[in-house]
Coordinates of C-alpha atoms in Angstrom, one line a residue:
M1 CA -0.1 0.2 -0.2
T2 CA 1.4 3.5 -1.0
R3 CA 0.5 6.7 0.8
W4 CA 0.1 10.0 -1.3
T5 CA 1.8 12.7 0.8
K6 CA 1.1 16.5 0.5
R7 CA 4.2 18.7 -0.2
R8 CA 4.9 21.2 2.7
G9 CA 7.2 23.4 0.9
G10 CA 10.9 23.6 1.3
G11 CA 13.0 20.3 1.6
G12 CA 16.2 19.2 0.3
P13 CA 19.5 18.2 2.3
V14 CA 21.0 20.6 4.7
R15 CA 24.6 20.9 4.5
A16 CA 25.9 23.3 7.1
E17 CA 29.6 23.9 7.3
G18 CA 29.8 22.7 11.0
A19 CA 27.4 20.1 10.7
A20 CA 30.2 17.4 9.8
Q21 CA 32.1 18.5 12.7
G22 CA 32.1 16.0 16.2
R23 CA 30.7 12.8 16.7
C24 CA 27.7 10.7 15.2
P25 CA 25.1 10.8 18.1
I26 CA 24.5 7.0 17.3
C27 CA 27.7 5.3 16.6
L28 CA 29.9 8.0 18.2
E29 CA 32.7 8.2 15.6
E30 CA 34.3 10.8 14.5
L31 CA 32.3 12.1 11.4
N32 CA 34.9 13.3 9.2
E33 CA 36.0 9.6 8.8
A34 CA 32.6 8.5 7.2
P35 CA 29.9 9.9 4.7
V36 CA 27.8 12.2 6.5
Q37 CA 23.8 13.0 6.3
A38 CA 23.0 16.6 7.9
L39 CA 19.3 16.9 9.3
S40 CA 17.3 20.5 8.9
C41 CA 18.4 20.9 12.7
E42 CA 22.1 20.9 11.6
H43 CA 22.9 17.9 13.7
A44 CA 24.7 15.3 11.6
L45 CA 25.1 11.4 11.6
C46 CA 26.8 8.7 9.8
S47 CA 24.7 7.6 6.6
E48 CA 25.1 3.9 7.5
C49 CA 23.7 5.1 11.3
L50 CA 20.8 7.2 9.7
L51 CA 19.7 3.9 7.2
R52 CA 19.9 1.7 10.6
Y53 CA 18.4 4.5 12.6
V54 CA 15.2 4.7 10.3
E55 CA 15.1 1.2 9.7
S56 CA 14.9 0.5 13.7
L57 CA 11.9 2.9 14.0
V58 CA 10.1 1.1 11.0
N59 CA 10.5 -2.2 12.5
H60 CA 9.0 -1.1 15.6
G61 CA 6.0 0.6 14.1
R62 CA 6.8 4.2 14.6
V63 CA 5.8 6.5 11.8
E64 CA 7.4 9.8 12.9
V65 CA 11.2 10.2 12.2
R66 CA 13.0 12.8 14.8
C67 CA 16.8 13.7 15.3
P68 CA 18.2 11.0 17.1
V69 CA 20.0 13.6 19.6
P70 CA 18.0 13.6 22.8
Q71 CA 18.0 17.0 23.8
C72 CA 16.7 18.2 20.1
Q73 CA 14.6 15.6 19.2
E74 CA 12.9 17.9 16.0
P75 CA 10.8 16.1 13.4
V76 CA 12.7 15.6 10.1
P77 CA 10.4 16.8 7.2
S78 CA 9.2 14.2 4.7
E79 CA 11.0 15.5 1.8
L80 CA 14.3 16.1 3.5
L81 CA 14.1 12.6 5.0
Q82 CA 13.3 10.8 1.2
Q83 CA 16.5 12.7 -0.1
L84 CA 18.8 11.8 3.0
L85 CA 17.8 8.3 2.6
Q86 CA 18.3 8.2 -1.0
D87 CA 21.8 9.7 -0.7
A88 CA 22.8 7.4 1.9
G89 CA 21.6 4.2 0.7
G90 CA 20.7 4.5 -2.8
G91 CA 17.7 2.0 -3.7
D92 CA 17.8 0.8 -0.4
G93 CA 17.2 4.1 1.1
E94 CA 14.3 4.2 -1.4
K95 CA 12.6 1.2 -0.3
L96 CA 13.0 2.0 3.2
F97 CA 11.5 5.1 2.8
L98 CA 8.4 3.4 1.1
R99 CA 8.1 1.0 3.8
L100 CA 7.7 4.3 6.2
L101 CA 5.4 5.4 4.2
D102 CA 3.1 2.6 4.3
F103 CA 3.3 2.6 8.2
Q104 CA 2.4 6.4 8.0
A105 CA -0.5 5.5 5.8
L106 CA -2.0 3.2 8.1
R107 CA -1.8 5.5 10.9
I108 CA -2.6 9.0 9.1
E109 CA -5.2 11.2 10.6
P110 CA -6.8 13.6 8.2
G111 CA -6.3 17.3 9.0
E112 CA -9.4 19.9 9.3
G113 CA -11.3 19.7 6.0
E114 CA -9.6 16.6 4.7
R115 CA -10.8 12.8 4.2
L116 CA -8.7 9.8 3.6
L117 CA -9.9 7.7 0.9
N118 CA -9.2 4.2 -0.3
C119 CA -8.7 3.6 -4.1
P120 CA -10.9 0.9 -5.2
T121 CA -8.4 -0.8 -7.2
P122 CA -7.1 -3.8 -5.1
G123 CA -3.9 -3.2 -3.4
C124 CA -3.4 0.1 -4.4
M125 CA -2.8 3.4 -2.1
K126 CA -4.8 5.9 0.0
M127 CA -5.2 9.5 -0.8
L128 CA -6.1 12.9 1.1
V129 CA -8.9 14.9 -0.8
P130 CA -10.7 17.9 0.5
V131 CA -14.0 16.9 2.4
A132 CA -15.9 19.3 0.0
L133 CA -15.3 16.5 -3.1
V134 CA -16.9 13.9 -0.4
Q135 CA -19.9 16.0 -0.1
E136 CA -20.5 16.9 -3.4
R137 CA -19.9 13.2 -4.6
A138 CA -17.2 14.0 -7.0
N139 CA -15.2 12.0 -9.0
V140 CA -11.6 11.8 -8.3
N141 CA -8.4 10.2 -10.0
C142 CA -5.8 8.0 -8.2
P143 CA -2.4 9.5 -8.7
E144 CA -1.2 5.8 -8.5
C145 CA -3.3 3.9 -11.2
R146 CA -5.4 6.7 -12.6
Q147 CA -8.6 5.0 -11.9
S148 CA -11.6 7.5 -11.6
F149 CA -13.7 7.0 -8.4
C150 CA -16.5 8.5 -6.5
A151 CA -15.3 10.7 -3.6
A152 CA -18.5 9.5 -1.7
C153 CA -18.5 5.7 -1.8
C154 CA -15.1 5.0 -3.0
Q155 CA -16.3 3.2 -5.6
A156 CA -15.7 3.2 -9.5
A157 CA -17.4 6.5 -10.8
H158 CA -21.1 5.9 -11.5
G159 CA -22.3 9.2 -13.4
L160 CA -25.3 11.1 -12.4
E161 CA -26.4 7.8 -10.6
S162 CA -26.5 7.9 -6.9
C163 CA -24.0 6.2 -4.6
E164 CA -27.2 4.0 -3.3
A165 CA -28.5 3.0 -6.7
A166 CA -25.1 2.0 -7.9
E167 CA -24.2 0.1 -4.9
L168 CA -27.3 -1.8 -5.1
Q169 CA -26.6 -2.7 -8.8
R170 CA -23.4 -4.0 -7.7
M171 CA -24.5 -6.2 -4.6
D172 CA -24.9 -9.7 -4.6
P173 CA -28.4 -10.3 -4.0
A174 CA -28.0 -12.7 -1.0
M175 CA -26.0 -10.0 0.7
R176 CA -28.7 -7.6 0.1
K177 CA -31.2 -9.8 1.7
L178 CA -28.6 -10.6 4.3
M179 CA -28.6 -6.6 5.2
M180 CA -32.1 -6.5 5.6
Q181 CA -32.3 -9.3 7.9
Q182 CA -29.7 -8.2 10.1
N183 CA -30.7 -4.1 9.9
W184 CA -27.5 -3.3 9.1
K185 CA -26.9 0.3 8.2
R186 CA -24.5 2.5 6.2
C187 CA -22.3 5.3 7.6
P188 CA -23.8 8.3 5.4
S189 CA -20.1 9.5 4.9
C190 CA -18.0 6.6 4.3
R191 CA -20.5 4.1 3.4
H192 CA -18.9 1.6 5.9
L193 CA -21.8 -1.1 6.8
C194 CA -22.4 -0.6 10.6
E195 CA -24.2 -3.0 13.2
R196 CA -25.7 -1.8 16.5
E197 CA -25.2 -4.6 18.9
S198 CA -26.4 -2.7 21.8
G199 CA -26.8 0.8 23.1
C200 CA -28.2 4.1 21.9
N201 CA -29.3 5.1 18.3
F202 CA -26.8 7.8 18.1
M203 CA -24.1 6.2 16.2
T204 CA -20.3 7.1 15.7
C205 CA -18.6 5.5 12.8
P206 CA -15.1 3.8 13.6
S207 CA -14.3 3.3 10.0
E208 CA -10.8 4.3 8.9
Q209 CA -11.9 7.1 6.9
C210 CA -14.3 8.6 9.5
Q211 CA -12.1 7.6 12.4
G212 CA -14.8 8.4 14.9
A213 CA -15.7 12.0 13.5
T214 CA -18.7 11.0 12.0
H215 CA -22.2 10.5 13.6
F216 CA -25.4 9.6 12.5
C217 CA -28.8 8.3 13.4
Y218 CA -29.3 4.3 13.3
L219 CA -33.2 5.0 12.6
C220 CA -33.1 7.6 10.1
E221 CA -29.3 7.2 8.8
E222 CA -29.3 10.8 8.9
P223 CA -25.9 12.7 9.4
L224 CA -25.8 14.2 13.2
L225 CA -23.6 16.5 15.3
A226 CA -22.5 15.4 18.6
S227 CA -24.4 18.1 20.0
D228 CA -27.8 16.2 18.7
H229 CA -27.2 13.1 20.8
A230 CA -30.3 13.8 22.8
S231 CA -32.2 16.4 20.9
H232 CA -32.4 14.3 17.8
Y233 CA -34.7 12.3 20.0
E234 CA -36.6 13.9 22.6
G235 CA -39.0 17.1 22.5
F236 CA -41.0 16.4 19.6
D237 CA -44.6 14.8 19.2
G238 CA -44.3 11.0 19.2
A239 CA -41.2 11.0 21.6
I240 CA -41.6 8.3 24.4
G241 CA -40.9 9.0 27.7
L242 CA -37.4 9.5 28.5
R243 CA -36.2 6.8 26.7
G244 CA -34.7 9.2 24.1
P245 CA -32.0 7.9 22.0
F246 CA -32.8 4.0 23.5
G247 CA -36.1 4.6 21.8
A248 CA -37.5 3.6 18.3
V249 CA -38.4 7.2 17.0
C250 CA -36.3 10.3 16.4
R251 CA -37.4 13.6 14.8
N252 CA -37.3 12.2 11.2
R253 CA -39.2 9.3 12.0
P254 CA -41.5 10.2 14.8
T255 CA -43.5 6.9 14.0
V256 CA -43.2 3.5 12.6
D257 CA -45.5 2.2 9.9
G258 CA -47.7 5.3 10.4
E259 CA -48.3 4.2 14.5
R260 CA -46.5 5.6 17.4
A261 CA -43.5 3.3 18.1
A262 CA -42.9 1.3 21.1
S263 CA -39.2 0.7 22.3
L264 CA -39.7 -2.5 23.9
P265 CA -39.0 -5.7 22.0
G266 CA -42.0 -7.3 20.3
K267 CA -43.4 -10.6 21.0
P268 CA -41.0 -13.4 19.8
A269 CA -41.8 -16.8 18.1
P270 CA -42.1 -19.7 20.3
P271 CA -38.8 -21.3 21.2
Q272 CA -37.8 -25.1 19.9
L273 CA -36.9 -27.8 22.5
S274 CA -34.7 -30.5 21.5
V275 CA -32.3 -33.2 23.2
V276 CA -28.7 -32.8 21.8
P277 CA -25.6 -34.9 22.7
G278 CA -23.7 -33.3 25.9
E279 CA -20.4 -32.2 26.2
E280 CA -19.1 -35.3 28.0
E281 CA -19.2 -38.9 26.3
G282 CA -22.7 -40.5 27.0
S283 CA -24.3 -37.3 28.2
I284 CA -27.2 -35.4 26.9
A285 CA -28.2 -31.9 27.3
L286 CA -31.6 -30.1 26.7
R287 CA -31.3 -27.0 23.8
I288 CA -33.4 -24.1 23.7
T289 CA -33.5 -22.5 20.1
W290 CA -34.6 -19.1 19.6
G291 CA -37.4 -18.4 16.9
E292 CA -37.0 -15.5 14.1
H293 CA -37.1 -12.2 16.1
R294 CA -35.6 -8.5 15.7
S295 CA -36.5 -5.6 17.6
E296 CA -35.5 -1.8 17.8
P297 CA -33.3 -1.3 19.8
P298 CA -32.0 -5.1 19.5
T299 CA -32.9 -7.6 21.9
I300 CA -29.8 -8.1 24.1
Y301 CA -30.8 -11.3 26.3
Y302 CA -33.7 -13.8 26.7
R303 CA -35.3 -14.6 30.1
I304 CA -36.1 -18.4 29.9
W305 CA -39.1 -20.0 31.7
L306 CA -38.4 -23.7 31.8
T307 CA -41.8 -25.4 33.1
V308 CA -42.8 -28.9 34.0
P309 CA -46.2 -29.1 32.5
G310 CA -49.0 -30.6 35.1
S311 CA -46.7 -28.9 37.9
Q312 CA -45.8 -25.7 39.7
E313 CA -42.4 -26.3 38.8
V314 CA -40.5 -23.6 37.3
R315 CA -36.7 -23.0 36.4
R316 CA -35.5 -19.3 35.5
L317 CA -32.7 -19.0 32.9
S318 CA -31.0 -16.3 31.0
A319 CA -29.4 -16.4 27.9
Q320 CA -27.6 -14.0 25.3
A321 CA -29.7 -13.3 22.1
R322 CA -26.8 -13.0 20.0
Q323 CA -26.3 -16.7 20.6
P324 CA -28.7 -18.9 18.3
Y325 CA -29.3 -21.5 21.0
F326 CA -28.9 -22.1 24.6
D327 CA -28.0 -25.2 26.2
A328 CA -29.2 -25.9 29.9
P329 CA -27.0 -26.2 32.8
K330 CA -26.0 -29.9 33.5
S331 CA -27.6 -29.8 36.6
L332 CA -31.4 -30.2 34.9
P333 CA -32.9 -33.1 36.3
K334 CA -33.2 -35.8 33.1
Y335 CA -36.2 -38.0 32.6
I336 CA -38.7 -35.1 33.0
R337 CA -41.1 -33.3 30.2
Y338 CA -40.2 -29.7 29.6
Q339 CA -41.8 -27.0 28.0
A340 CA -40.1 -23.4 27.6
T341 CA -41.1 -19.7 27.1
V342 CA -38.9 -16.8 26.3
V343 CA -39.0 -13.0 27.4
P344 CA -36.9 -10.7 24.9
V345 CA -35.1 -7.7 26.8
N346 CA -33.5 -4.8 25.5
V347 CA -32.1 -1.5 27.0
N348 CA -35.6 -0.3 27.5
G349 CA -36.9 -3.4 29.5
A350 CA -38.7 -6.5 28.8
G351 CA -41.3 -7.3 26.0
P352 CA -44.0 -9.8 26.0
S353 CA -43.6 -13.4 26.6
S354 CA -43.5 -15.9 23.8
E355 CA -46.2 -18.8 23.2
P356 CA -44.7 -22.1 25.0
S357 CA -42.8 -24.5 23.1
E358 CA -43.7 -28.1 22.4
V359 CA -43.3 -30.2 25.3
V360 CA -40.1 -32.3 24.7
H361 CA -39.3 -35.5 27.1
F362 CA -35.5 -34.9 28.3
H363 CA -34.7 -38.5 27.9
P364 CA -31.5 -40.2 25.9
R365 CA -34.0 -41.9 23.4
E366 CA -35.1 -38.3 22.5
L367 CA -32.0 -38.2 20.4
R368 CA -33.5 -40.8 17.9
S369 CA -35.9 -38.7 16.7
T370 CA -33.3 -35.7 15.8
R371 CA -30.4 -35.7 13.4
Y372 CA -28.0 -36.2 16.3
P373 CA -26.7 -40.0 16.3
A374 CA -27.7 -42.0 19.5
V375 CA -25.5 -41.6 22.8
S376 CA -23.0 -44.3 22.9
A377 CA -23.8 -46.7 26.0
V378 CA -21.5 -46.3 28.8
P379 CA -18.4 -48.9 28.6
A380 CA -18.7 -51.6 31.0
K381 CA -16.0 -51.4 33.7
S382 CA -12.8 -53.3 33.6
K383 CA -10.0 -54.2 36.1
R384 CA -7.8 -51.5 37.2
W385 CA -4.6 -53.7 35.9
T386 CA -4.4 -57.3 34.6
T387 CA -1.5 -59.8 35.0
R388 CA 0.2 -61.5 32.0

């Protein structure tokens, strides 16, 4: 990966008359006895030491090169460093400089009014462009491969067609279906997919382009300012109590499907009980599998009520909703018939209970009615030792 750098003016080796006097601050040898490279601060060091010094910084992932004199530590301008490395090491110095640029490109922080873009050509470079070009969705040309691409979505130029329409044309139908099922949203600035696992609807994009500088609403997908964290979700007709950004409405979407929205989870489908092989050989486990269910804000966990039909016995469990199923504890008594209901819970509280599952007998023979192989019989006991 190659980085596009901005020229900062000046540059070129500095050759002060007194620079080659004294000792190299790295190897402590007399500078008059070896090729010398002078920095912009007029400190000088051996050409070989400069190469090894920069190589050591690169190998340790450090991206800023400073004067090695402890009392100085003045940054070395990029253009000057490139020229010094070329003078000191020729082709090896140029390769070292490109490695340094690669590390800098990975950690670069765009300045005010700039945006870091990825060229859509695989393995190509990154580049800084004015943020105005991103807002205008203008086309830019990569200085490395010359490909023209959209500054807003970082994909091949798509003329007057919107980024969203062009994306739908490119997208695999299966991927489009998955996005709808998982309710993933795109950052309005860099177009990266974002998933809200938990928390409120005020999103901060963590992508390499935005680096936490872009905020947007997960409900309406409109860009927001940091000051909109609460105001975007409160103080309008349709806002729900004090749930604010944790609710299911915002200023741009005060209702859902024409009705005032509730921010608690909806009623889930009945769970499914099944008997599966346990972790230990010869054991069994009772598995609770969730039915299809999505809510906004998302369900965090399920409360599980495991009952014994015809009795007052109830076992209360809980499990994370991100897992597709939950295996009951090993201590659950066997040879008993069980039935389960689940209650979804999100950041705002608990939703309605599901309908009960079908009754399942927690018995090894139930394995035969599933796709799981029968549990092998417990091996017969043998003598502790034998004689020959």
